[in-house]
Coordinates of C-alpha atoms in Angstrom, one line a residue:
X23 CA -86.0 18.5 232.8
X24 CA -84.2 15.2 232.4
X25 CA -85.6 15.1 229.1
X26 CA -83.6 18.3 227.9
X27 CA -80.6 17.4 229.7
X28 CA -80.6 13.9 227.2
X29 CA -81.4 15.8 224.6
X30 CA -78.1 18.2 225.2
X31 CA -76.3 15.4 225.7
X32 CA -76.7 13.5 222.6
X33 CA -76.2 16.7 220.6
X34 CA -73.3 17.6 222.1
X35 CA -72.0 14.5 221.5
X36 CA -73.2 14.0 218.2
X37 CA -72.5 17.8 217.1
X38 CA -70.1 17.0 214.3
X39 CA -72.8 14.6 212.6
X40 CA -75.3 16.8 213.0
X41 CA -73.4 19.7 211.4
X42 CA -72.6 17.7 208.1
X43 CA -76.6 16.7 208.2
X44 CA -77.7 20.1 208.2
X45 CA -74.6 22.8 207.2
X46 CA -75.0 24.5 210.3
X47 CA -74.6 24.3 214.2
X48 CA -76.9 22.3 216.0
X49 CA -78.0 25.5 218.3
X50 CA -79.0 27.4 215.3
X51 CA -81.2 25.0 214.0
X52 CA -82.8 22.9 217.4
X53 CA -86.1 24.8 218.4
X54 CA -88.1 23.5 220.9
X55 CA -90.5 21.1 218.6
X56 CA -87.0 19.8 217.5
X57 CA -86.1 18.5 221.0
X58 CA -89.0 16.5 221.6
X59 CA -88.7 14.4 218.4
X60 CA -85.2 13.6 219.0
X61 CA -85.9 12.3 222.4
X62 CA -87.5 9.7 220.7
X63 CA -85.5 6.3 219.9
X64 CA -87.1 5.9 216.4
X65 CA -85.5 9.6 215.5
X66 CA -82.5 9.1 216.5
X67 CA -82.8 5.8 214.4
X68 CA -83.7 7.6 211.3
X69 CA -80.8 10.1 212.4
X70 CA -78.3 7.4 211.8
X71 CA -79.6 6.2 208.8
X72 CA -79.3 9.5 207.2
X73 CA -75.6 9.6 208.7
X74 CA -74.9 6.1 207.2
X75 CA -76.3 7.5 203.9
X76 CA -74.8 10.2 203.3
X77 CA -71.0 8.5 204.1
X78 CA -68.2 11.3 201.3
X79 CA -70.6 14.3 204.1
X80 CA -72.7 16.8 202.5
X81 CA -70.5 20.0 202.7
X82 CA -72.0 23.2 201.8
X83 CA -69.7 25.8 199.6
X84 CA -69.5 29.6 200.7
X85 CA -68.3 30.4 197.1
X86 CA -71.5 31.7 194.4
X87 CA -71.1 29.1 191.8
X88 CA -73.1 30.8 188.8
X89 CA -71.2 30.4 186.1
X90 CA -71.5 27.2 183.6
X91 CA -67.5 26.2 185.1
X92 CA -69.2 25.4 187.8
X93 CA -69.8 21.7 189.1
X94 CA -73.3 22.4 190.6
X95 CA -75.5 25.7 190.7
X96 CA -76.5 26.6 194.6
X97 CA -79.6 28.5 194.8
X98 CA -79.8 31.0 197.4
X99 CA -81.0 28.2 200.0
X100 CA -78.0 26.8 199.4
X101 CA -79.3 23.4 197.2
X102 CA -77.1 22.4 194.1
X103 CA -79.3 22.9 191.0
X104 CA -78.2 21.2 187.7
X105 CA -79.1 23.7 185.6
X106 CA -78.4 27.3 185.7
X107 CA -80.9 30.0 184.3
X108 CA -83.7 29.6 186.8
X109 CA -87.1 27.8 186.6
X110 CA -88.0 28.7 182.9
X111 CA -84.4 27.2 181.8
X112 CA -85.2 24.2 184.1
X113 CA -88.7 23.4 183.2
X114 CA -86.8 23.8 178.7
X115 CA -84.0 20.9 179.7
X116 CA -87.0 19.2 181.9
X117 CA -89.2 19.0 179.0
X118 CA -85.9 18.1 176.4
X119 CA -84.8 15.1 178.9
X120 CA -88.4 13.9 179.6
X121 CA -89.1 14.0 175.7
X122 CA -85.7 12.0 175.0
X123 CA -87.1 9.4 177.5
X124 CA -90.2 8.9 176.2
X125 CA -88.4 8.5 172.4
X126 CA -86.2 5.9 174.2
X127 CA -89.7 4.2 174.9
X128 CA -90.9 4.2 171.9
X129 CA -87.1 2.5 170.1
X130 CA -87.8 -0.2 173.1
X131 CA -91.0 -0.8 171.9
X132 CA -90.7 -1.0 167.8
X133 CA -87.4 -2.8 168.5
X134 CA -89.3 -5.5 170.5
X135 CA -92.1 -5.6 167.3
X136 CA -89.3 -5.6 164.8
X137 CA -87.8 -8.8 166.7
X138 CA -91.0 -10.5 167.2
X139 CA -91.5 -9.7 163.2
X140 CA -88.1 -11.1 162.4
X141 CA -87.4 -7.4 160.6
X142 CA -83.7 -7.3 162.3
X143 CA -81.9 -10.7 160.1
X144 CA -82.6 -8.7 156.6
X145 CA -81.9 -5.0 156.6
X146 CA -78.8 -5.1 154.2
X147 CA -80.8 -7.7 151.5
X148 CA -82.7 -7.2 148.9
X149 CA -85.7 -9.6 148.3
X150 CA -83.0 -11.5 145.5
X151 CA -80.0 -12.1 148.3
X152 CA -82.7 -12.6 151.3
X153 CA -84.2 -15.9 149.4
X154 CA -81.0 -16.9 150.0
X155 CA -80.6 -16.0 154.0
X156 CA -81.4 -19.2 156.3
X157 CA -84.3 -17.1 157.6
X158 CA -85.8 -17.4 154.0
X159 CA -84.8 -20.9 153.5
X160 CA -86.3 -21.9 157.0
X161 CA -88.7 -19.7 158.0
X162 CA -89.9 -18.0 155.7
X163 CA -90.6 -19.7 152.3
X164 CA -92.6 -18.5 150.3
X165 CA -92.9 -15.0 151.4
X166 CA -94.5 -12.7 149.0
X167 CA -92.5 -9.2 148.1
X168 CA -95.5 -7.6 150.0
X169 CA -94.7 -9.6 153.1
X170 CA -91.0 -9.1 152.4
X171 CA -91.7 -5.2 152.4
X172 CA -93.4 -4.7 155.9
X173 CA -90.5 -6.3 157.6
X174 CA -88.1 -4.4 155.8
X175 CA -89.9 -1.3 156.8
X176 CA -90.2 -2.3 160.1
X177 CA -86.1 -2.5 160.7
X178 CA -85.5 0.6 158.6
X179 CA -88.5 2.4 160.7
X180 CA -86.1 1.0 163.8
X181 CA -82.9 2.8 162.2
X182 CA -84.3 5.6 161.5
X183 CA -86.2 6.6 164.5
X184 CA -83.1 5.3 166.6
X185 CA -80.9 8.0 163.9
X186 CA -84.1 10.8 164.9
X187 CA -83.2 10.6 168.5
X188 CA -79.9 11.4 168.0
X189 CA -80.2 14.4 166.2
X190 CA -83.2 15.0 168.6
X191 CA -81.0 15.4 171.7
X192 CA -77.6 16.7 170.4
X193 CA -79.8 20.0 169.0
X194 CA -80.9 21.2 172.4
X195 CA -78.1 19.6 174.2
X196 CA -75.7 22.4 171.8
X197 CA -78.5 24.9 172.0
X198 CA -78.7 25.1 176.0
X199 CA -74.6 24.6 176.3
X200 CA -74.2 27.9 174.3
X201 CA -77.3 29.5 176.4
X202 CA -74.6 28.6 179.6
X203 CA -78.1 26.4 181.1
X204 CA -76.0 23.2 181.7
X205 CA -73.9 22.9 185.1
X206 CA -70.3 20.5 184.1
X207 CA -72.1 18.0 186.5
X208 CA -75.1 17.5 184.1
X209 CA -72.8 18.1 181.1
X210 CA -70.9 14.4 182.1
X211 CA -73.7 13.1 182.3
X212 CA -75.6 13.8 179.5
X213 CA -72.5 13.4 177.4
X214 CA -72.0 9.6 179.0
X215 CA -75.6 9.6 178.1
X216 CA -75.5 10.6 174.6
X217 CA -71.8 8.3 174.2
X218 CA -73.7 5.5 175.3
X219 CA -76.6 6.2 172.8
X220 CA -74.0 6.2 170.1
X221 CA -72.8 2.8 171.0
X222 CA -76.4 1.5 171.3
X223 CA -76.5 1.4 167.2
X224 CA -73.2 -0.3 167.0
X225 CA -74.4 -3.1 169.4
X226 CA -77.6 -3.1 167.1
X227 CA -75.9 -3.8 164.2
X228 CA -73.4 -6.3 166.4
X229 CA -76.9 -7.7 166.9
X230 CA -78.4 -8.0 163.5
X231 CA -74.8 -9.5 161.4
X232 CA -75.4 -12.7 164.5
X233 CA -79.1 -13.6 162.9
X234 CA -77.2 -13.4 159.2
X235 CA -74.7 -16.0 159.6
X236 CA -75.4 -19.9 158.1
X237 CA -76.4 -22.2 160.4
X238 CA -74.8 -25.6 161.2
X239 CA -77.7 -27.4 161.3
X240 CA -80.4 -27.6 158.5
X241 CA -83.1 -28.0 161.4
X242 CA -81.9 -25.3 163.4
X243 CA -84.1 -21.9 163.4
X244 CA -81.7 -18.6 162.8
X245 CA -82.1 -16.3 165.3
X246 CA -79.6 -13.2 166.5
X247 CA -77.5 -14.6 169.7
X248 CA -79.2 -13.6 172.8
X249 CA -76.0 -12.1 174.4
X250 CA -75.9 -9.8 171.6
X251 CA -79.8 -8.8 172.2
X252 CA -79.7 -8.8 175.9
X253 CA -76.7 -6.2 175.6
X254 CA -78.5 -4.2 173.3
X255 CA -81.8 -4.2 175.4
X256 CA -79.7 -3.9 178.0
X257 CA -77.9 -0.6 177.1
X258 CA -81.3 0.7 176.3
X259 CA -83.1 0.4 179.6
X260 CA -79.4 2.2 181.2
X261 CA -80.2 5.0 178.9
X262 CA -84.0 5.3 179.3
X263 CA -83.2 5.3 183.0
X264 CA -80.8 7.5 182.6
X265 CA -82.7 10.1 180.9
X266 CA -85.5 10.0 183.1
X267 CA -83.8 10.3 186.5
X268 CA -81.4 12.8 185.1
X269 CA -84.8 14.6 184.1
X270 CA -86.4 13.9 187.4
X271 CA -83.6 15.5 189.0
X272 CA -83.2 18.7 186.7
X273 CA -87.4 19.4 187.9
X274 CA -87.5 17.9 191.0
X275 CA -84.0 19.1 193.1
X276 CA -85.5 18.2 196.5
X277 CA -87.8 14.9 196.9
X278 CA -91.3 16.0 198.5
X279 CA -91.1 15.9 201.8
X280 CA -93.4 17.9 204.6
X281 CA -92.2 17.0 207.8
X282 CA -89.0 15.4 209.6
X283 CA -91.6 12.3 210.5
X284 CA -92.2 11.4 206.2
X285 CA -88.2 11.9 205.5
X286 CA -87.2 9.2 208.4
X287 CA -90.5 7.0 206.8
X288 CA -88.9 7.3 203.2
X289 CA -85.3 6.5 204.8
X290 CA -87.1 2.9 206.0
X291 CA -88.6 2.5 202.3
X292 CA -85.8 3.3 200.7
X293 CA -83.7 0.0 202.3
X294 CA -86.5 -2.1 201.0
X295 CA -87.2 -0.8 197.7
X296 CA -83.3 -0.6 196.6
X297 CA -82.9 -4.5 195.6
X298 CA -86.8 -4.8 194.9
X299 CA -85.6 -2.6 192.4
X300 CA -82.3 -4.6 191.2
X301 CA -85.0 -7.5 190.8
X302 CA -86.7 -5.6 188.6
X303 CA -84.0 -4.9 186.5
X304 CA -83.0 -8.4 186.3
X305 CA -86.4 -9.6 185.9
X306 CA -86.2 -7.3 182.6
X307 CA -82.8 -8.6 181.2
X308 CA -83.8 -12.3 181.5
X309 CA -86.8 -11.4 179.4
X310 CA -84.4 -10.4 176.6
X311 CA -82.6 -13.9 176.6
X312 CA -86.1 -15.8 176.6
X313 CA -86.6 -13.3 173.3
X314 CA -83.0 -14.3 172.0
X315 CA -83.8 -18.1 172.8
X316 CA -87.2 -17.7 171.4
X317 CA -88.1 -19.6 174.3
X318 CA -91.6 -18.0 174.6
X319 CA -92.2 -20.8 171.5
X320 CA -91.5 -23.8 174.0
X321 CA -93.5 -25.3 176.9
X322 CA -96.6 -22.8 176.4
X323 CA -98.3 -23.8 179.8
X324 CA -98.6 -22.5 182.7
X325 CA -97.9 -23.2 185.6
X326 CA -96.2 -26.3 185.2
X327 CA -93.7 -26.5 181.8
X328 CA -95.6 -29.3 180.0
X329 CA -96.1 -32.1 181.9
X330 CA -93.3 -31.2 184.7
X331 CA -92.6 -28.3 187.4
X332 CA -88.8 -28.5 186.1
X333 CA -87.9 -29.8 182.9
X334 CA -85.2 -32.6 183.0
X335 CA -83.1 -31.0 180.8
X336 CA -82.5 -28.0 182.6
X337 CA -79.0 -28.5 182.9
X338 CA -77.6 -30.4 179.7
X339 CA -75.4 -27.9 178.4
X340 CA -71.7 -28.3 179.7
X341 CA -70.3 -26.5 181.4
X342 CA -73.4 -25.6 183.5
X343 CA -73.1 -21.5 183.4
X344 CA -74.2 -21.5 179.2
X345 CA -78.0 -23.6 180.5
X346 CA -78.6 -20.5 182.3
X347 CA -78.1 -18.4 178.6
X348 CA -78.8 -20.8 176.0
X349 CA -80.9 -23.6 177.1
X350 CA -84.3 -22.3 176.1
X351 CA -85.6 -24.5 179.2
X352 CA -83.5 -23.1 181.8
X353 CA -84.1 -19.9 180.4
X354 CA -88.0 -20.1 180.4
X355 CA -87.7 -21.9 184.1
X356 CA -85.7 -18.8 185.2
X357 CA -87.3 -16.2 183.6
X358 CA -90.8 -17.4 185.5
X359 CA -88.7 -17.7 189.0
X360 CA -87.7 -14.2 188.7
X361 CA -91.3 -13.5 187.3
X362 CA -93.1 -14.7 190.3
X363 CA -90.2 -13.4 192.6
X364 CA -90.7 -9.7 191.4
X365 CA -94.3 -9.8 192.1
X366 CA -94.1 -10.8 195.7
X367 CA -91.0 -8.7 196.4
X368 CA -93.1 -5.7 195.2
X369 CA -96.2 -7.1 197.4
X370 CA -94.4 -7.4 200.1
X371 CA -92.9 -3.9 199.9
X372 CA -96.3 -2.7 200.2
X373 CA -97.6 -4.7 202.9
X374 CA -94.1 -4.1 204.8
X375 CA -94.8 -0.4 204.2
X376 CA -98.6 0.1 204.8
X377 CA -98.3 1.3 208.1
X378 CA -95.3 3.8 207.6
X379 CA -95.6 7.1 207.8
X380 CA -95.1 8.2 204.5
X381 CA -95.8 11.3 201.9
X382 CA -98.8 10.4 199.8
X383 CA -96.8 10.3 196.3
X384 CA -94.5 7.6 197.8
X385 CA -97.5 5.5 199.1
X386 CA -99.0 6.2 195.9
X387 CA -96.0 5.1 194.0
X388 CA -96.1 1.7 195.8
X389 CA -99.6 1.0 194.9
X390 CA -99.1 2.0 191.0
X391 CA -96.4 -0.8 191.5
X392 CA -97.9 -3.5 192.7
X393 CA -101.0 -3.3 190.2
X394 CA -98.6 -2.9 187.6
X395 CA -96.9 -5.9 188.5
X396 CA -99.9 -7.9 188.3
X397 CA -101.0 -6.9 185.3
X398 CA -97.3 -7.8 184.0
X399 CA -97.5 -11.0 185.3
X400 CA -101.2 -11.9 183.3
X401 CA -99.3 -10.4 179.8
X402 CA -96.6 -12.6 180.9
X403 CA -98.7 -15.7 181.1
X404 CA -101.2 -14.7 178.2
X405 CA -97.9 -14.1 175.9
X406 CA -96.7 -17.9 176.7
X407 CA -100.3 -19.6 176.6
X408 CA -101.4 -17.5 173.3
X409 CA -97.6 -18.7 171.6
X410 CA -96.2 -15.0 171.6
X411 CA -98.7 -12.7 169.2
X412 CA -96.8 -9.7 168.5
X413 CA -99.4 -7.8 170.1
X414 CA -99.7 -9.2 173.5
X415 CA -95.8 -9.9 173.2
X416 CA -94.9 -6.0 172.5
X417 CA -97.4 -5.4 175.1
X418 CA -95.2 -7.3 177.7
X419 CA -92.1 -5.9 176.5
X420 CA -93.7 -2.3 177.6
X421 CA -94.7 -3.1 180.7
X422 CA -91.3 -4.1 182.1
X423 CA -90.1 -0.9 181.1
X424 CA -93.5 0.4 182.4
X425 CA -92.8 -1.3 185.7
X426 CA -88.7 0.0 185.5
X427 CA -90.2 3.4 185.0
X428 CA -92.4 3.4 188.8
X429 CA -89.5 1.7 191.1
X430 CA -87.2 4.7 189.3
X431 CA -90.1 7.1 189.9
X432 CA -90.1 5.7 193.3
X433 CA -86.6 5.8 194.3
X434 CA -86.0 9.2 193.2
X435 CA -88.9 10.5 195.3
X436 CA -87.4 8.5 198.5
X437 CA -83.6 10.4 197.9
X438 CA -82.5 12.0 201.2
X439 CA -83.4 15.8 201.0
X440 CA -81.0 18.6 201.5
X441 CA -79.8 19.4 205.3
X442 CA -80.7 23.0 203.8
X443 CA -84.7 21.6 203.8
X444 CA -83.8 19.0 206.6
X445 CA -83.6 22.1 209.1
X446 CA -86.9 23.6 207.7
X447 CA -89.1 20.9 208.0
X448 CA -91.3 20.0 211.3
X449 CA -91.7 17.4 213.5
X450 CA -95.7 16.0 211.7
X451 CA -97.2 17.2 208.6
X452 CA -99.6 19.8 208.6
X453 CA -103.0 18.6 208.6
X454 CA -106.0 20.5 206.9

């Protein structure tokens, strides 16, 4: 009896909350099972997280959106869909955006071989003019025309597979605007998308005419600048991540999610793996300065860096901010720190998480990330130690975007749920 009369209490006084969370009045929606779980402190706990989180309140429309004018599609439980047409024109536009993705992959990876090939500092030479580029003069006298051919295929390979996707998504993209299958909200954002995609070849070529220019020194090895290459690698993560959550959300609309106890478990997950994931990232975009540095060449042991923890020259370069960009020592040095840092952050999101109560996939998910991690640590160390082979370096460069691709699997599945499903779900998951 005093139990209920808490119970009443807090939703009377928490009515307007709860009406956002769910679309509906409180009394509609509280059965008896309801009650007991939000007598329980760690509930209402979750409750406000899922209030804090959803700040800018979910408010369902009354109006059919149907047509393509529309922002978002509702379905008839009332969730936004991003795609009109129903499940066979969701599962087309899934399969478009996931293949798109997985294209984006593959540019990531035969961009990092034509780098580690030196294929990007020649495209606009013949064999004549190249013999006089630095690269020739410094690095590569001598080449035969045979040698001279395979990285010149590798670069125009690059161009051309980069000029494939293009045509490869703005196809369907026209096809399924005139079928009426893409909502304005998805239409933004594949347009940013495909904008951004655009600007990706201009930041290429940005990238390439840096490696081309004479150098001041006779000694010193050309090389494209590694702002230019960390912008371009950069720009193509955004857009591979881009594609795929756009895709996860076009097949996925609501995260799984069984019972009210696994939504208020992924709420707790979700503040932890948020900046393991912005380490991630930035554990990725350092890599592409160490490859613009070509400071995978210098100190190749591990785990000191030669005969020293820290190298004394860390911090030469004046002022201090260009050591962190351009000093192949500080580069390496922070390039491992963020190395290491990812790999506990990620082992200790599992170990923080072990005992949660969460859906399988997500627990899963967690898992596939820490052994991931590992094994991108051992290519990390075997790439340094074996003086970057193209193979084990390519290797590396996948699994970052390997790793990128779990934590953005991961955080999709942990997005908050729909009040429409919210009011649905039961207190435990079913057991069989």
């Amino acid at each position: 009896m005093f139990r209920s009369r808490v119970v009443a209490l807090f939703v009377k006084k928490n009515s307007k909350a709860l009406y956002n969370l769910w679309g509906t009045t409180p009394s509609r929606v509280l059965n008896e099972e309801s009650y007991r779980l939000f007598s329980t402190g760690a509930t209402r706990k979750c409750l406000d997280g899922f209030q804090s989180l959803s700040k800018g309140n979910y408010v369902p429309s009354i109006r059919n959106m149907s047509t393509v004018a529309s922002v978002g599609i509702e379905n008839k439980e009332g969730l936004k869909l991003l795609v009109n047409g129903g499940p066979r024109a969701q599962k087309m536009v899934g399969i478009w955006l996931f293949g798109s993705a997985a294209w984006v992959f593959s540019m990531v990876i035969l961009g990092g071989i034509t780098r580690l090939t030196r294929s990007d500092e020649d495209w606009l030479l013949e064999f004549g003019k190249y013999k006089q580029s630095p690269e020739y003069k410094r690095v590569n006298r001598g080449m035969s025309i045979e040698d001279f051919k395979f990285i010149y295929w590798m670069e125009y390979a690059h161009r051309m597979w980069g000029r494939a996707l293009g045509i490869m998504f703005a196809l369907p993209f026209s096809y399924f605007l005139r079928k009426g299958y893409i909502t304005v909200q998805l239409g933004l954002r594949l347009s940013a998308l495909f904008g951004l995609g655009a600007g990706q070849g201009l930041i290429g070529w940005w990238m390439v005419k840096s490696g081309l220019e004479e150098l001041a020194s006779e000694y010193a090895q050309p090389r494209v600048s590694p702002y230019r290459l960390a912008a371009h690698l950069t720009s193509a993560f955004a857009i591979y991540c881009g594609l795929l959550w756009t895709g996860l959300s076009v097949v996925m609309p609501e995260p799984p999610s069984e019972s009210l106890a696994w939504v208020c478990g992924a709420a707790k997950v979700k503040q932890l793996a948020l900046p393991v994931s912005l380490l991630v990232g930035v554990t990725a975009v350092s890599g592409a300065f160490v490859a613009g540095n070509d400071a995978g060449h210098a100190y190749n042991t591990f785990p000191k860096m030669g005969d020293t923890w820290i190298p004394e020259d860390v911090f030469d370069m004046k002022p201090l901010i260009r050591n962190f960009f351009e000093n192949t020592s500080t580069v390496q040095l922070d390039h491992r720190i963020l190395a290491t840092a990812t790999l506990f952050s990620i082992g200790a999101l599992w170990w923080s998480t072990r005992k949660f109560d969460i859906h399988p996939a997500v627990r899963s998910l967690i898992g596939s990330a820490v052994g991931m991690a590992g094994l991108q640590v051992t290519l990390g160390i075997s790439t340094l130690l074996s003086y970057v082979p193209v193979e084990l370096g390519t290797a590396h460069q996948a699994g970052a975007l390997t790793l990128l691709t779990l934590m953005i699997l991961l955080n999709h599945t942990l997005r908050r749920p729909s009040p429409y499903l919210l009011k649905s779900l039961p207190q435990v998951a079913k057991t069989i």
